[in-house]
Amino acid sequence: MEPEEYRRRGKEMVDYICQYLSNVRERRVTPDVQPGYMRAQLPDSAPMDPDSWDNIFGDIEKIIMPGVVHWQSPHMHAYFPALTSWPSLLGDMVADAINCLGFTWASSPACTELEMNVMDWLAKMLGLPDKFLHHHPDSVGGGVLQSTVSESTLVALLAARKNKILEMKLSEPDTDESSLNSRLIAYASDQAHSSVEKAGLISLVKMKFLPVDENFSLRGETLKKAIAEDREKGLVPVFVCATLGTTGVCAFDNLSELGPICDAEGLWLHIDAAYAGTAFVCPEFRLFLDGIEYADSFTFNPSKWMMVHFDCTGFWVKDKYKLHQTFSVNPVYLRHPNSGAAVDFMHWQIPLSRRFRSLKLWFVIRSFGVKKLQAHVRHGTETAKFFESLVKSDPLFEIPAKRHLGLVVFRLKGPNWLTEKLLKELSSSGRLFLIPATIHDKFIIRFTVTSQFTTREDILQDWNIIQQTAAQIVSQNYGLHCINSGDGARIPNMIVKPSSDAISNASQLYLDGGKYKTPSRKIVVQPKKVAASPSTCMISQQVKGQGDPLDDCFPEDVQDVTKHKLTSFLFSYLSVQGKKKTTRSLSCNSVPMTGSLEQCNPKAAATDKKESHANARILSRLPEEVMMFKKSAFKKLIKFYSVPSFPECSIQCGLQLPCCPLQAIV
């Protein structure tokens, strides 16, 4: 490929990436493939002659995309976020073109010095102590970018192990280091990430996982008791990994209790804040950092929630010389005139070579600014609160652990197999992606707001899918008398007394050939009374509207979504005697629909009868004023996602809204 062709093909690729990210919500989240699916689509051996770029480019959609999990989708709720953004992508374009190997200062001074400065920026943004800064008169520490938090935790444990063995050698100079290592023991909560266990396996340090309290937090007394017991056994405590934002339920270990104990007992305190670390850009979330002054090391992933794509992990230590004594090797070919005076990051990590990761982080921080990154975190947190309110409104579900930040855990009340079956059905649909966890022998489902593209309409759509699937499972296994919802789902026959707050104009969505379309709108008056059979259960479930921190982004004449009462899906179908039935739509914030689906869209209804029940499905019904925001109001709502160099607006998804926050007009 010659430079001119690269220029042309590069523009094509940028256009493809823009189209992909702008329309990712329209794709199935998880692939419908089996292991080995790609084998038959590729030749057995590499081509002897060059292939055309058109063929290579075409195979992205033909071979690659069918097997991709779309992590940027607003319906991706598994694991934790793994976000990207336009400035991050541009940063790596430049870094990949430079392609330096910044193992020493001399190998690329800009790579080292930008990283030092950006890591100081980031430490100050999170409110970390001055001891973690490169450029501070009282500091001998600093920050470095690693590939993953898993690697950072291993680096911290290896440094703690080396430092403790050197201390033990002072009193036992003739003892072999392997013998000393066999007596070391480290601690973490039983909620800690699996990477902590793996670090113990690699370092050959015993790892003890300690029980947590009712809030899934590791407490000081538990640690103190474990240390005392192990010292009596002749073991040498060396390391504690405290987690801020556990994988299972996003719980926080108590640093203010663990820190003083580690300081008094001479243990290295390492803090794993892989997901939650980004939240500390907001001062209101820094209460979880109480006790951070006792930490020897701290790590988190900007590649999760800060919209800096993988790989990019921040890792800080209060004493860089403890890393040097662990990882320093200095062959003659790596020495340079400024060795010792300049920072050589090869002494801070396991591998020798390193990428120019700081460039994309620098681009993101400068493009968004601290205020817009704070707004991004708050928006994700409030969106999770909204989902939590929906779950709480449904008596079939429970939330077994307190919500923190953007993670909500929930389950169907009853035996574990019900929730397991629910997750299996949701996963097989491919329309959203969730993963499980267990707490106190309870099988739970994790729901994380992962994407900056996620809107409340996306949350409502996903909640409708969850409720519809749950209704089918409950009705199938408990023999409830059901009605047909019109889309193939059988729903328990229960009634909600209509609320006057719900009487308004509505905008409805349905699926036609896999695409969202908006049929003509119709005002329907809510009946004041509903006749029901004596056997029908009368249950009304409503929750108060949740406050939105971005309310001030809307003009006063735009009605607030949250002013409507939220009504459970299972209790949102009205059953009446006679041929006609008045029903509520699948979502909350809706008005009733009188008659059959044919009245709204005869063609879609006919297709539904002939083909799949998935066609012509009513996904949501929100007030028209909400669905059709004034352009200026919506622009203000998502303004913080905009990047100055991308001023174009993309209209999509059938709602006639600029749904892609990264392409909103500032």
Coordinates of C-alpha atoms in Angstrom, one line a residue, residues 171-388:
S171 CA 17.8 -10.7 60.9
E172 CA 18.3 -14.0 59.0
P173 CA 21.2 -13.3 56.5
D174 CA 21.9 -17.0 56.0
T175 CA 18.4 -18.0 55.1
D176 CA 17.6 -18.7 51.5
E177 CA 15.2 -16.3 49.9
S178 CA 12.9 -19.1 48.7
S179 CA 12.6 -20.3 52.3
L180 CA 11.7 -16.7 53.5
N181 CA 9.2 -16.4 50.6
S182 CA 7.4 -19.6 51.8
R183 CA 6.5 -17.9 55.1
L184 CA 4.9 -14.8 53.5
I185 CA 1.2 -14.3 53.5
A186 CA -1.1 -11.7 51.9
Y187 CA -4.7 -10.7 52.4
A188 CA -7.7 -9.6 50.5
S189 CA -11.5 -9.7 50.9
D190 CA -13.5 -12.7 49.6
Q191 CA -15.0 -10.2 47.2
A192 CA -11.6 -9.3 45.6
H193 CA -11.0 -9.8 41.9
S194 CA -9.6 -13.1 40.6
S195 CA -6.5 -11.2 39.5
V196 CA -5.5 -10.9 43.2
E197 CA -5.6 -14.7 43.5
K198 CA -3.6 -15.0 40.3
A199 CA -1.0 -12.6 41.6
G200 CA -0.5 -14.9 44.6
L201 CA -0.1 -17.9 42.4
I202 CA 2.6 -16.2 40.2
S203 CA 4.5 -14.8 43.2
L204 CA 4.2 -18.0 45.3
V205 CA 2.8 -15.9 48.2
K206 CA 0.0 -17.4 50.2
M207 CA -3.2 -15.4 49.7
K208 CA -5.9 -15.5 52.4
F209 CA -9.3 -14.2 51.5
L210 CA -11.1 -12.7 54.5
P211 CA -14.9 -12.5 55.2
V212 CA -16.7 -9.2 54.7
D213 CA -19.5 -7.5 56.7
E214 CA -23.1 -7.1 55.7
N215 CA -22.2 -4.4 53.2
F216 CA -19.6 -6.7 51.6
S217 CA -16.8 -4.5 53.0
L218 CA -13.5 -5.8 54.5
R219 CA -13.2 -4.3 58.0
G220 CA -10.3 -3.6 60.2
E221 CA -11.1 -6.0 63.0
T222 CA -11.3 -8.9 60.6
L223 CA -7.8 -8.1 59.2
K224 CA -6.3 -7.5 62.6
K225 CA -7.6 -10.9 63.8
A226 CA -6.2 -12.7 60.7
I227 CA -2.8 -11.1 61.1
A228 CA -2.6 -12.1 64.8
E229 CA -3.5 -15.7 64.0
D230 CA -1.0 -16.0 61.2
R231 CA 1.9 -14.5 63.2
E232 CA 1.2 -17.2 65.8
K233 CA 1.6 -19.8 63.1
G234 CA 5.0 -18.4 62.2
L235 CA 3.9 -16.7 59.0
V236 CA 4.9 -13.2 58.0
P237 CA 2.1 -10.9 56.8
V238 CA 3.3 -8.8 53.9
F239 CA 0.5 -7.3 51.7
V240 CA -3.1 -6.3 51.8
C241 CA -5.2 -5.6 48.6
A242 CA -8.1 -3.4 49.4
T243 CA -10.8 -3.1 46.8
L244 CA -12.8 0.0 46.0
G245 CA -15.7 -1.2 43.8
T246 CA -15.7 -5.0 43.9
T247 CA -16.6 -6.9 40.8
G248 CA -19.7 -8.6 42.3
V249 CA -21.6 -5.7 43.8
C250 CA -19.3 -2.7 43.6
A251 CA -18.7 -2.7 47.4
F252 CA -15.9 -0.7 49.1
D253 CA -13.4 -2.0 51.7
N254 CA -13.0 0.3 54.7
L255 CA -9.7 2.1 54.1
S256 CA -9.9 4.2 57.2
E257 CA -9.8 1.0 59.3
L258 CA -7.4 -1.1 57.2
G259 CA -4.9 1.7 56.7
P260 CA -3.8 2.3 60.3
I261 CA -3.5 -1.5 60.8
C262 CA -1.3 -1.9 57.7
D263 CA 0.9 1.0 58.9
A264 CA 1.3 -0.4 62.4
E265 CA 2.0 -4.0 61.2
G266 CA 4.3 -3.0 58.4
L267 CA 2.1 -4.4 55.5
W268 CA 2.1 -3.0 52.0
L269 CA -1.4 -1.5 51.4
H270 CA -2.4 -1.8 47.7
I271 CA -5.7 -0.3 46.5
D272 CA -7.6 -1.8 43.5
A273 CA -10.1 0.7 42.2
A274 CA -10.3 -0.7 38.7
Y275 CA -13.8 0.5 37.9
A276 CA -14.7 3.0 40.7
G277 CA -11.5 5.0 40.3
T278 CA -12.9 7.1 37.5
A279 CA -15.7 8.2 39.9
F280 CA -13.2 10.0 42.1
V281 CA -13.0 12.8 39.6
C282 CA -16.3 13.8 41.3
P283 CA -15.6 15.1 44.8
E284 CA -18.9 13.7 46.1
F285 CA -17.6 10.1 45.6
R286 CA -14.3 10.7 47.4
L287 CA -15.7 9.6 50.8
F288 CA -14.6 6.1 49.8
L289 CA -11.0 7.4 49.7
D290 CA -10.9 8.1 53.4
G291 CA -7.7 6.5 54.5
I292 CA -5.9 6.8 51.2
E293 CA -3.0 8.4 52.9
Y294 CA -1.9 5.0 54.2
A295 CA -1.7 3.4 50.7
D296 CA 1.6 2.3 49.3
S297 CA 0.1 1.9 45.8
F298 CA -3.1 2.7 44.0
T299 CA -4.4 1.5 40.6
F300 CA -7.5 2.1 38.4
N301 CA -8.5 1.8 34.8
P302 CA -9.1 4.9 32.7
S303 CA -9.9 2.3 30.0
K304 CA -13.1 1.4 31.8
W305 CA -15.2 4.4 32.6
M306 CA -13.1 7.4 31.5
M307 CA -13.5 6.7 27.7
V308 CA -9.8 6.0 27.1
H309 CA -9.8 2.7 25.2
F310 CA -7.9 -0.4 26.3
D311 CA -5.2 -0.7 27.3
C312 CA -4.6 2.1 29.8
T313 CA -4.2 1.5 33.5
G314 CA -3.0 4.1 36.0
F315 CA -0.6 2.8 38.7
W316 CA 0.9 5.0 41.5
V317 CA 3.5 4.1 44.2
K318 CA 4.6 6.3 47.1
D319 CA 8.2 5.0 46.8
K320 CA 9.5 4.3 43.3
Y321 CA 12.8 2.9 44.6
K322 CA 10.9 -0.2 45.9
L323 CA 10.0 -0.9 42.3
H324 CA 13.6 -0.3 41.2
Q325 CA 14.9 -2.8 43.6
T326 CA 12.4 -5.4 42.3
F327 CA 12.6 -4.9 38.6
S328 CA 15.8 -3.1 37.8
V329 CA 18.2 -4.7 35.3
N330 CA 20.7 -2.5 33.6
P331 CA 22.6 -4.1 30.6
V332 CA 25.0 -1.9 28.8
Y333 CA 22.8 -1.6 25.7
L334 CA 20.1 0.0 27.8
R335 CA 22.3 2.6 29.5
H336 CA 22.3 6.2 28.4
P337 CA 24.0 9.5 29.5
N338 CA 21.0 10.4 31.7
S339 CA 20.6 7.1 33.4
G340 CA 19.8 7.7 37.0
A341 CA 18.9 11.3 36.5
A342 CA 15.9 10.7 34.2
V343 CA 13.0 8.3 34.8
D344 CA 13.3 5.0 33.0
F345 CA 9.9 3.2 33.2
M346 CA 11.4 -0.1 32.3
H347 CA 12.3 -0.3 36.1
W348 CA 8.6 0.2 37.0
Q349 CA 7.1 -2.8 35.2
I350 CA 7.5 -6.5 34.2
P351 CA 8.0 -6.1 30.4
L352 CA 10.8 -4.1 28.9
S353 CA 9.0 -2.4 26.0
R354 CA 6.0 -0.1 26.4
R355 CA 3.5 1.7 24.2
F356 CA 2.9 5.4 24.0
R357 CA -0.3 5.1 26.0
S358 CA -0.2 8.6 27.5
L359 CA -1.0 10.2 24.2
K360 CA -4.6 9.0 24.0
L361 CA -5.1 9.8 27.7
W362 CA -3.8 13.3 27.1
F363 CA -6.1 13.8 24.2
V364 CA -9.2 12.7 26.2
I365 CA -8.4 14.8 29.3
R366 CA -7.8 17.9 27.1
S367 CA -10.8 17.3 24.8
F368 CA -13.4 16.8 27.5
G369 CA -11.9 18.7 30.4
V370 CA -12.5 17.7 34.1
K371 CA -16.0 19.2 34.2
K372 CA -17.3 17.1 31.3
L373 CA -15.7 14.0 32.6
Q374 CA -17.4 14.6 35.9
A375 CA -20.7 15.1 34.1
H376 CA -20.1 11.8 32.3
V377 CA -19.7 9.9 35.6
R378 CA -22.8 11.6 37.1
H379 CA -24.9 10.8 34.1
G380 CA -24.0 7.1 34.2
T381 CA -24.7 7.0 38.0
E382 CA -28.1 8.7 37.6
T383 CA -29.0 6.3 34.7
A384 CA -28.2 3.4 37.0
K385 CA -30.4 5.0 39.7
F386 CA -33.2 5.1 37.1
F387 CA -32.9 1.4 36.4
E388 CA -32.8 0.7 40.1

